[in-house]
Amino acid sequence: MIKRLELKNFTAFKDIAIDFSPKINVIIGENGTGKTHLLKIIHTLYSPTSLNRAKVILDGSPVAEIMTYHLLNIFRPLERKVGKLYHRGATGNAMFKGVFQNDEKLESEFKINSKILQSIKEKEYEFVEEQSIFIPAKEMLSFMEGFISLYQTYKLAFDETYYDLCAALDHPPLWPDNLSEKAKWVIGEIEKIYDGHFQFGGGGRVTFVANQSKIEYSANVVAEGFRKIGTLVRLLETGAIRPGMSGPLLWDEPEANLNPKLLKLLVQTLIELSRNGQQIILATHDYVLLKWFDLLADRDKDDHVRFHSLYRDADTFEIKIASTENYLKITPNPIDEAFGLLINQEIENDMGDLGK
């Protein structure tokens, strides 16, 4: 679990610090305020522990080299130089620091001309045993077949989060007896929605089998929204997501290509996972998803949702953050503001000058 993230002179951020809930964190903000970058740098902090990476290449390398390798593959800066992630116009070193569950800290820094990350001590990484799971905005099941071998051989122009997710999906499933009861519930509820299940074969081949007819279909002909929530099911089946044991679930725009009717089930699912010890950090642009978290979180069940709003300061144009546990106190809230403008326009269209 990650408790706090500090960034200085890193990509879009000049100086920012975020304290995370151990349960659910929802990051909002206009385009270009760094939501995805926050998820990616957290994933980078967990990178040397991941079992899903090219360990043959990196075995025996110092932690600084391993993290540099993954930082470059996750962010893919120009010329594959660490210095290209330096905040434009800044002075001093760039820095990112993670504070973890028992207040252990991992910090690294670099300069504008750096080729490798600095100030990482080998022993500092001994406490980081968990693995994070990153689900990008684009679903993976439709082009997963052969992706891992192609990525390793030809260095495809996808950032490493796609490779990591494919590797996690390609793991063999746990025996049913090894699945937690909550994971079984989640899998059952989701599979009721699309009345079938995704089947994973060798080489990343994915098909969909209907429960009633037992007919098998290509994953490509199944709705993309179903493929997205099918990804969550598979990660639970393989144990890549194991509440109370796995690292944070990082999900970029879970609402993308998902019918709004499915968002309530998705939020219920994420809340149930958080009740069982799974930390969740997601970024969203969607009002319905945001509001369901507000409506479904139950303080009597010790639910905890922290909302983080990224915004640009009107005077300095620097990115700042405001965090709150109260939906009504999210400020600024560009999602709610956009929804309000839509309602006002509808009233004005219906009532003419009286609606202004």
Coordinates of C-alpha atoms in Angstrom, one line a residue:
M1 CA 0.0 0.0 0.0
I2 CA 1.2 3.5 -0.8
K3 CA 0.4 6.2 1.7
R4 CA 2.0 9.3 0.2
L5 CA 3.5 10.4 -3.1
E6 CA 5.8 13.5 -3.4
L7 CA 6.9 14.9 -6.8
K8 CA 9.2 17.8 -7.6
N9 CA 10.1 19.1 -11.1
F10 CA 8.7 15.8 -12.5
T11 CA 6.8 16.0 -15.9
A12 CA 3.9 18.3 -15.4
F13 CA 4.4 18.8 -11.7
K14 CA 6.6 21.4 -10.1
D15 CA 5.9 20.6 -6.4
I16 CA 3.0 18.4 -5.3
A17 CA 2.2 15.9 -2.5
I18 CA -0.7 13.5 -2.2
D19 CA -1.9 11.5 0.8
F20 CA -3.8 8.4 -0.3
S21 CA -6.6 6.6 1.4
P22 CA -5.8 2.9 2.2
K23 CA -9.1 2.1 0.5
I24 CA -10.4 4.1 -2.5
N25 CA -8.9 7.1 -4.2
V26 CA -10.6 8.9 -7.1
I27 CA -8.4 11.4 -9.1
I28 CA -10.2 14.0 -11.2
G29 CA -9.0 17.0 -13.3
E30 CA -9.1 18.5 -16.7
N31 CA -7.0 17.0 -19.5
G32 CA -3.3 17.8 -19.1
T33 CA -3.3 18.0 -15.3
G34 CA -1.3 14.8 -14.9
K35 CA -3.8 12.2 -13.7
T36 CA -2.3 9.3 -15.7
H37 CA 1.2 10.4 -14.8
L38 CA 0.4 10.0 -11.1
L39 CA -0.7 6.4 -11.7
K40 CA 2.3 5.7 -13.8
I41 CA 4.9 6.9 -11.3
I42 CA 3.2 4.8 -8.6
H43 CA 3.5 1.8 -10.9
T44 CA 7.2 2.7 -11.5
L45 CA 7.8 2.7 -7.7
Y46 CA 6.6 -0.9 -7.5
S47 CA 8.4 -1.9 -10.7
P48 CA 11.5 -3.8 -9.4
T49 CA 9.2 -6.2 -7.4
S50 CA 7.0 -7.2 -10.3
L51 CA 7.1 -10.8 -11.4
N52 CA 5.7 -9.8 -14.8
R53 CA 8.7 -8.1 -16.2
A54 CA 11.8 -9.0 -18.3
K55 CA 13.8 -10.3 -15.4
V56 CA 16.2 -12.2 -17.7
I57 CA 17.5 -8.8 -18.9
L58 CA 17.7 -7.2 -15.5
D59 CA 18.8 -10.0 -13.1
G60 CA 21.7 -8.8 -11.0
S61 CA 21.3 -5.1 -12.0
P62 CA 21.3 -2.4 -9.3
V63 CA 17.8 -1.1 -8.3
A64 CA 18.6 2.3 -9.9
E65 CA 19.2 0.6 -13.3
I66 CA 16.1 -1.5 -13.0
M67 CA 13.9 1.4 -12.0
T68 CA 15.4 3.6 -14.8
Y69 CA 14.6 0.8 -17.3
H70 CA 11.0 0.7 -16.2
L71 CA 10.6 4.4 -15.9
L72 CA 11.7 4.9 -19.5
N73 CA 9.4 2.1 -20.7
I74 CA 6.4 3.3 -18.8
F75 CA 6.7 7.0 -19.7
R76 CA 8.5 6.6 -23.1
P77 CA 10.1 10.0 -23.1
L78 CA 11.8 11.4 -26.2
E79 CA 15.2 9.9 -27.0
R80 CA 14.6 7.5 -24.1
K81 CA 16.4 9.9 -21.7
V82 CA 15.4 10.4 -18.0
G83 CA 16.1 14.1 -18.3
K84 CA 13.2 14.5 -20.8
L85 CA 10.9 13.9 -17.8
Y86 CA 12.3 17.0 -16.1
H87 CA 9.7 19.8 -15.6
R88 CA 10.2 22.5 -18.1
G89 CA 11.6 25.8 -16.7
A90 CA 12.3 24.3 -13.3
T91 CA 15.5 24.7 -11.2
G92 CA 17.0 22.1 -9.0
N93 CA 16.8 18.3 -9.2
A94 CA 13.7 16.4 -10.1
M95 CA 12.5 14.1 -7.4
F96 CA 9.8 11.5 -6.7
K97 CA 9.2 9.8 -3.4
G98 CA 6.8 7.1 -2.2
V99 CA 5.9 6.5 1.4
F100 CA 4.6 3.0 2.0
Q101 CA 2.5 1.1 4.5
N102 CA 4.8 1.1 7.5
D103 CA 6.3 4.6 6.7
E104 CA 9.1 3.1 4.7
K105 CA 10.3 5.6 2.1
L106 CA 11.7 5.2 -1.4
E107 CA 13.1 8.3 -3.1
S108 CA 14.9 9.0 -6.3
E109 CA 16.1 12.1 -8.1
F110 CA 17.6 13.1 -11.4
K111 CA 18.8 16.2 -13.3
I112 CA 17.9 17.6 -16.7
N113 CA 20.9 15.8 -18.2
S114 CA 20.6 12.6 -16.2
K115 CA 20.8 9.2 -17.9
I116 CA 20.0 7.1 -14.9
L117 CA 18.0 7.7 -11.6
Q118 CA 20.1 8.6 -8.6
S119 CA 20.0 8.3 -4.8
I120 CA 18.3 4.9 -4.7
K121 CA 19.8 2.6 -1.9
E122 CA 19.6 -1.1 -2.5
K123 CA 18.4 -1.9 1.0
E124 CA 15.5 0.5 0.7
Y125 CA 13.7 -1.9 -1.7
E126 CA 13.7 -4.9 0.6
F127 CA 10.4 -3.9 2.2
V128 CA 8.5 -3.5 -1.2
E129 CA 7.1 -7.0 -1.8
E130 CA 3.8 -6.2 -3.3
Q131 CA 3.0 -5.8 -7.0
S132 CA 0.8 -3.0 -8.4
I133 CA -1.6 -3.7 -11.2
F134 CA -2.1 -1.0 -13.8
I135 CA -5.2 -1.2 -16.1
P136 CA -4.8 1.4 -18.9
A137 CA -7.8 3.2 -20.4
K138 CA -7.7 1.0 -23.5
E139 CA -8.8 -2.6 -23.1
M140 CA -6.3 -5.4 -23.8
L141 CA -8.3 -8.6 -24.5
S142 CA -8.9 -7.9 -28.1
F143 CA -5.2 -7.7 -29.1
M144 CA -3.6 -9.8 -26.4
E145 CA -2.8 -12.8 -28.6
G146 CA 0.9 -12.8 -29.4
F147 CA 1.4 -9.4 -27.8
I148 CA 3.9 -10.5 -25.1
S149 CA 6.3 -12.1 -27.6
L150 CA 5.9 -9.2 -30.1
Y151 CA 6.6 -6.7 -27.4
Q152 CA 9.7 -8.4 -26.2
T153 CA 11.0 -9.0 -29.7
Y154 CA 10.2 -5.8 -31.5
K155 CA 9.8 -3.3 -28.7
L156 CA 6.3 -2.3 -29.8
A157 CA 5.4 1.4 -29.4
F158 CA 3.1 0.7 -26.4
D159 CA 4.2 1.8 -22.9
E160 CA 5.1 -0.9 -20.5
T161 CA 1.8 -0.8 -18.6
Y162 CA 0.2 -2.7 -21.5
Y163 CA 2.9 -5.4 -21.3
D164 CA 2.5 -5.7 -17.6
L165 CA -1.2 -6.1 -17.8
C166 CA -0.9 -8.8 -20.5
A167 CA 1.6 -10.7 -18.5
A168 CA -0.7 -10.6 -15.4
L169 CA -3.7 -11.7 -17.5
D170 CA -1.6 -14.6 -19.0
H171 CA -0.9 -16.2 -15.7
P172 CA -2.7 -19.5 -15.0
P173 CA -5.8 -19.1 -12.8
L174 CA -5.9 -20.1 -9.1
W175 CA -7.7 -23.2 -8.1
P176 CA -11.2 -22.3 -7.1
D177 CA -10.5 -23.3 -3.5
N178 CA -7.8 -20.7 -3.4
L179 CA -10.0 -17.8 -4.4
S180 CA -11.4 -15.7 -1.7
E181 CA -15.2 -15.7 -1.2
K182 CA -15.3 -12.0 -2.2
A183 CA -13.4 -12.7 -5.4
K184 CA -15.9 -15.5 -6.2
W185 CA -18.8 -13.1 -5.5
V186 CA -17.3 -10.4 -7.8
I187 CA -16.6 -13.0 -10.6
G188 CA -20.1 -14.4 -10.3
E189 CA -21.9 -11.0 -10.3
I190 CA -20.0 -9.8 -13.4
E191 CA -20.4 -13.0 -15.4
K192 CA -24.2 -12.7 -14.8
I193 CA -24.1 -9.4 -16.7
Y194 CA -22.6 -10.8 -19.9
D195 CA -24.0 -14.3 -19.4
G196 CA -20.7 -16.1 -20.1
H197 CA -17.0 -16.1 -19.4
F198 CA -13.7 -15.3 -21.1
Q199 CA -11.5 -18.2 -21.8
F200 CA -7.7 -17.8 -22.0
G201 CA -5.5 -20.1 -24.1
G202 CA -1.9 -20.4 -25.0
G203 CA 0.0 -17.4 -26.4
G204 CA -2.6 -15.0 -25.1
R205 CA -5.5 -16.2 -27.1
V206 CA -8.8 -15.0 -25.6
T207 CA -12.3 -16.2 -26.5
F208 CA -15.7 -15.7 -25.0
V209 CA -18.0 -18.7 -24.2
A210 CA -21.7 -18.1 -23.7
N211 CA -23.1 -19.8 -20.6
Q212 CA -26.4 -21.1 -22.1
S213 CA -25.4 -22.1 -25.7
K214 CA -21.7 -22.9 -24.9
I215 CA -20.9 -21.3 -28.2
E216 CA -17.4 -19.8 -28.4
Y217 CA -16.8 -16.4 -29.9
S218 CA -13.7 -14.3 -30.7
A219 CA -13.1 -11.7 -28.0
N220 CA -13.0 -9.1 -30.7
V221 CA -16.8 -9.5 -31.4
V222 CA -17.7 -9.0 -27.7
A223 CA -18.6 -5.5 -26.6
E224 CA -15.5 -3.5 -25.5
G225 CA -17.2 -2.7 -22.2
F226 CA -17.6 -6.4 -21.4
R227 CA -13.9 -6.9 -22.3
K228 CA -13.0 -4.2 -19.8
I229 CA -14.8 -5.7 -16.9
G230 CA -13.7 -9.2 -18.1
T231 CA -10.2 -7.9 -17.5
L232 CA -11.0 -7.3 -13.8
V233 CA -12.5 -10.9 -13.5
R234 CA -9.4 -12.4 -15.0
L235 CA -7.0 -10.5 -12.7
L236 CA -9.1 -11.9 -9.7
E237 CA -9.0 -15.4 -11.2
T238 CA -5.2 -15.4 -11.5
G239 CA -4.6 -13.8 -8.1
A240 CA -2.9 -10.7 -9.6
I241 CA -5.5 -8.8 -7.6
R242 CA -5.8 -10.5 -4.2
P243 CA -7.3 -8.1 -1.6
G244 CA -5.2 -7.7 1.5
M245 CA -2.1 -9.1 -0.2
S246 CA -1.6 -7.4 -3.6
G247 CA -0.3 -3.9 -4.2
P248 CA -2.6 -1.0 -5.3
L249 CA -5.0 -1.4 -8.2
L250 CA -4.3 1.5 -10.6
W251 CA -7.0 2.1 -13.1
D252 CA -7.0 4.8 -15.7
E253 CA -10.5 5.8 -16.9
P254 CA -12.4 2.6 -15.9
E255 CA -15.6 4.2 -17.4
A256 CA -14.1 4.3 -21.0
N257 CA -16.5 2.4 -23.4
L258 CA -18.5 1.1 -20.4
N259 CA -22.3 1.6 -20.6
P260 CA -23.4 3.9 -17.7
K261 CA -25.7 1.1 -16.5
L262 CA -22.7 -1.0 -15.7
L263 CA -21.0 1.7 -13.6
K264 CA -23.0 1.0 -10.5
L265 CA -21.9 -2.7 -10.5
L266 CA -18.3 -1.6 -11.1
V267 CA -18.3 0.8 -8.2
Q268 CA -20.0 -1.8 -5.9
T269 CA -17.3 -4.3 -6.9
L270 CA -14.5 -1.9 -6.2
I271 CA -16.0 -1.0 -2.8
E272 CA -16.3 -4.6 -1.9
L273 CA -12.7 -5.2 -2.8
S274 CA -11.6 -2.2 -0.7
R275 CA -13.5 -3.6 2.3
N276 CA -11.3 -6.7 2.0
G277 CA -8.0 -4.8 2.0
Q278 CA -7.5 -3.8 -1.6
Q279 CA -6.2 -0.3 -2.2
I280 CA -7.6 1.3 -5.3
I281 CA -6.4 4.4 -7.1
L282 CA -8.3 5.4 -10.2
A283 CA -8.5 8.4 -12.6
T284 CA -11.8 9.4 -14.1
H285 CA -13.6 12.0 -16.2
D286 CA -17.1 10.5 -15.6
Y287 CA -19.8 12.1 -13.5
V288 CA -21.8 8.9 -13.1
L289 CA -18.8 6.9 -11.8
L290 CA -17.8 9.8 -9.5
K291 CA -21.3 10.1 -8.1
W292 CA -21.8 6.3 -7.5
F293 CA -18.8 6.4 -5.2
D294 CA -20.4 9.1 -3.3
L295 CA -23.8 7.4 -3.1
L296 CA -22.6 3.8 -2.4
A297 CA -19.8 4.3 0.1
D298 CA -21.2 3.3 3.6
R299 CA -19.4 4.8 6.5
D300 CA -21.1 2.2 8.8
K301 CA -19.1 -0.4 6.9
D302 CA -15.9 1.6 7.3
D303 CA -15.8 2.6 3.6
H304 CA -13.5 5.3 2.8
V305 CA -13.3 7.3 -0.5
R306 CA -10.8 10.2 -0.9
F307 CA -11.3 12.5 -3.9
H308 CA -8.3 14.2 -5.3
S309 CA -8.8 17.2 -7.7
L310 CA -5.9 18.3 -9.9
Y311 CA -6.0 21.8 -11.2
R312 CA -3.9 24.6 -12.5
D313 CA -3.3 27.7 -10.3
A314 CA -4.8 30.7 -12.0
D315 CA -1.7 32.9 -11.2
T316 CA 1.2 30.5 -11.5
F317 CA -0.3 28.0 -13.9
E318 CA 1.3 25.3 -11.7
I319 CA -0.6 22.1 -11.1
K320 CA -2.0 21.9 -7.6
I321 CA -4.1 19.3 -5.7
A322 CA -7.1 19.5 -3.4
S323 CA -8.2 16.3 -1.5
T324 CA -11.3 15.7 0.5
E325 CA -13.5 12.8 1.8
N326 CA -16.7 14.8 1.2
Y327 CA -18.0 14.8 -2.4
L328 CA -19.7 18.2 -1.9
K329 CA -16.4 19.7 -1.0
I330 CA -14.5 18.6 -4.1
T331 CA -13.1 21.9 -5.5
P332 CA -12.6 22.5 -8.2
N333 CA -14.8 19.8 -9.7
P334 CA -14.7 20.1 -13.5
I335 CA -16.9 17.0 -13.9
D336 CA -19.7 18.4 -11.8
E337 CA -19.3 21.8 -13.4
A338 CA -19.7 20.3 -16.9
F339 CA -22.8 18.4 -15.8
G340 CA -24.3 21.5 -14.3
L341 CA -23.7 23.4 -17.6
L342 CA -25.5 20.6 -19.5
I343 CA -28.5 20.8 -17.2
N344 CA -28.6 24.6 -17.4
Q345 CA -28.5 24.4 -21.2
E346 CA -31.3 22.0 -21.2
I347 CA -33.5 24.2 -19.0
E348 CA -32.7 27.2 -21.2
N349 CA -33.7 25.3 -24.3
D350 CA -36.9 24.2 -22.8
M351 CA -37.9 27.4 -21.2
G352 CA -36.3 30.1 -23.4
D353 CA -35.5 33.4 -21.6
L354 CA -37.3 32.1 -18.4
G355 CA -34.7 29.4 -18.0
K356 CA -31.7 31.8 -18.1

